[in-house]
PDB file of C-alpha atoms in Angstrom:
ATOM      1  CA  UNK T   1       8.478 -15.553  -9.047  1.00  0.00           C
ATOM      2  CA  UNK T   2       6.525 -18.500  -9.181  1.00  0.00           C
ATOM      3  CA  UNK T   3       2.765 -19.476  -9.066  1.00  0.00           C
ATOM      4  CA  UNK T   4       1.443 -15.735 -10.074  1.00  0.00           C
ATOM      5  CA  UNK T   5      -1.943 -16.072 -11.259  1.00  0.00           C
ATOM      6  CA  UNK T   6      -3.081 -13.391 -13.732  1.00  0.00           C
ATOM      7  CA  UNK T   7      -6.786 -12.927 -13.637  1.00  0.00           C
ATOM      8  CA  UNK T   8      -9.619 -10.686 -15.647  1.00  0.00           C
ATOM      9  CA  UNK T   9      -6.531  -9.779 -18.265  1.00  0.00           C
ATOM     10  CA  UNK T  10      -5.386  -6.700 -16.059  1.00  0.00           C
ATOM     11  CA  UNK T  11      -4.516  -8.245 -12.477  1.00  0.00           C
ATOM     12  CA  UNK T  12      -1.622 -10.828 -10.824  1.00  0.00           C
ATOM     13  CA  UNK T  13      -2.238 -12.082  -8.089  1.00  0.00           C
ATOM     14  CA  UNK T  14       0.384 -13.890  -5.619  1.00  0.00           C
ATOM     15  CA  UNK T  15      -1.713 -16.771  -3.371  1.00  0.00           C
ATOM     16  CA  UNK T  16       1.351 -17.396  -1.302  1.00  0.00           C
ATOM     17  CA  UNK T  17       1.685 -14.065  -0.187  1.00  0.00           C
ATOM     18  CA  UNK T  18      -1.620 -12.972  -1.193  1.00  0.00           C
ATOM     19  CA  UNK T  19      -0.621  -9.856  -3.224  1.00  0.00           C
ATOM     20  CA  UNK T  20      -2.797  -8.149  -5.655  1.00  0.00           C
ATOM     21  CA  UNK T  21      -1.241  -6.095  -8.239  1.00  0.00           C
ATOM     22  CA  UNK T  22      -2.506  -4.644 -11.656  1.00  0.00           C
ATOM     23  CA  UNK T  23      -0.704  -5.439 -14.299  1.00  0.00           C
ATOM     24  CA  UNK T  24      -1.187  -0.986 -15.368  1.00  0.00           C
ATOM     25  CA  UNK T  25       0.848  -0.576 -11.653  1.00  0.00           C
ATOM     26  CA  UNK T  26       3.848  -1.661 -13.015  1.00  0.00           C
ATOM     27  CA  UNK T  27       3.471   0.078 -16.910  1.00  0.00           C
ATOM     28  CA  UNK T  28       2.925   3.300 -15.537  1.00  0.00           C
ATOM     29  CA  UNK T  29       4.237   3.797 -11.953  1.00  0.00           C
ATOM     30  CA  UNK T  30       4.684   7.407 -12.235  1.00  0.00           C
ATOM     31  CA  UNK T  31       0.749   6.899 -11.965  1.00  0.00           C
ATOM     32  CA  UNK T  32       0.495   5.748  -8.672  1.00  0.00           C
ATOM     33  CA  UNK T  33       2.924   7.332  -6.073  1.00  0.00           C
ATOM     34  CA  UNK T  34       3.402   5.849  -2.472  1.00  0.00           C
ATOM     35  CA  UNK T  35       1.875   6.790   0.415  1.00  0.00           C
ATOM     36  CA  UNK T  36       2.179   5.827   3.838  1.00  0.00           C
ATOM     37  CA  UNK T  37      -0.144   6.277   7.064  1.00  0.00           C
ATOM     38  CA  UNK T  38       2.395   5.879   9.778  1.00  0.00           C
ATOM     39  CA  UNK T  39       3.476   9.296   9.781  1.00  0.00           C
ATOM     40  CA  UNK T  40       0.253  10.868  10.309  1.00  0.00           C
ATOM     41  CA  UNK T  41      -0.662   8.075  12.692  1.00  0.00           C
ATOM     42  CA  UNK T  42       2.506   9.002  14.743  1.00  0.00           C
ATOM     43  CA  UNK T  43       1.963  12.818  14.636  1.00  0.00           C
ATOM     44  CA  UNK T  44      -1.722  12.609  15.448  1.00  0.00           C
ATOM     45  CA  UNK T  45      -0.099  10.232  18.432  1.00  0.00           C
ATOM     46  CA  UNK T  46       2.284  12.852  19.814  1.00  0.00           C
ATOM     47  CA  UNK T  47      -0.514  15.766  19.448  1.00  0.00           C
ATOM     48  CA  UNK T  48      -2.828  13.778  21.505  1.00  0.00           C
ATOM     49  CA  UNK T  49      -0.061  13.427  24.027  1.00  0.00           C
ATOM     50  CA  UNK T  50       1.015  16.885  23.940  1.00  0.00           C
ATOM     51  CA  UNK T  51      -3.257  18.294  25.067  1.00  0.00           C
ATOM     52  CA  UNK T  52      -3.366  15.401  27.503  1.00  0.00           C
ATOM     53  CA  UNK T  53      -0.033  16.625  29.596  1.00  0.00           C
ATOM     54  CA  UNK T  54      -1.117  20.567  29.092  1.00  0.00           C
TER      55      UNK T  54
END
């Protein structure tokens, strides 16, 4: 990793791929689970498919 800026104390930040990250992300990731929107995104998708055929 190069060029990671660390700013306020707490936060890195990447410029070249412009990632922000706090620094309490990485000490405590049980803290912070993952979540992703494309599955509901997709479902809500197919249900809106599913009334327009009916």
């Amino acid at each position: 990793m190069q060029n990671v800026q660390l700013l306020h104390g707490y936060h890195l930040y990447w410029p070249e791929l412009d990632i922000d990250l706090e620094i309490d992300n990485l000490e405590n990731p049980e803290k912070y689970t993952l979540k992703s929107k494309a599955k509901s995104i997709i479902t809500s998708k197919i249900r809106k498919r599913s009334l327009i055929q009916q």
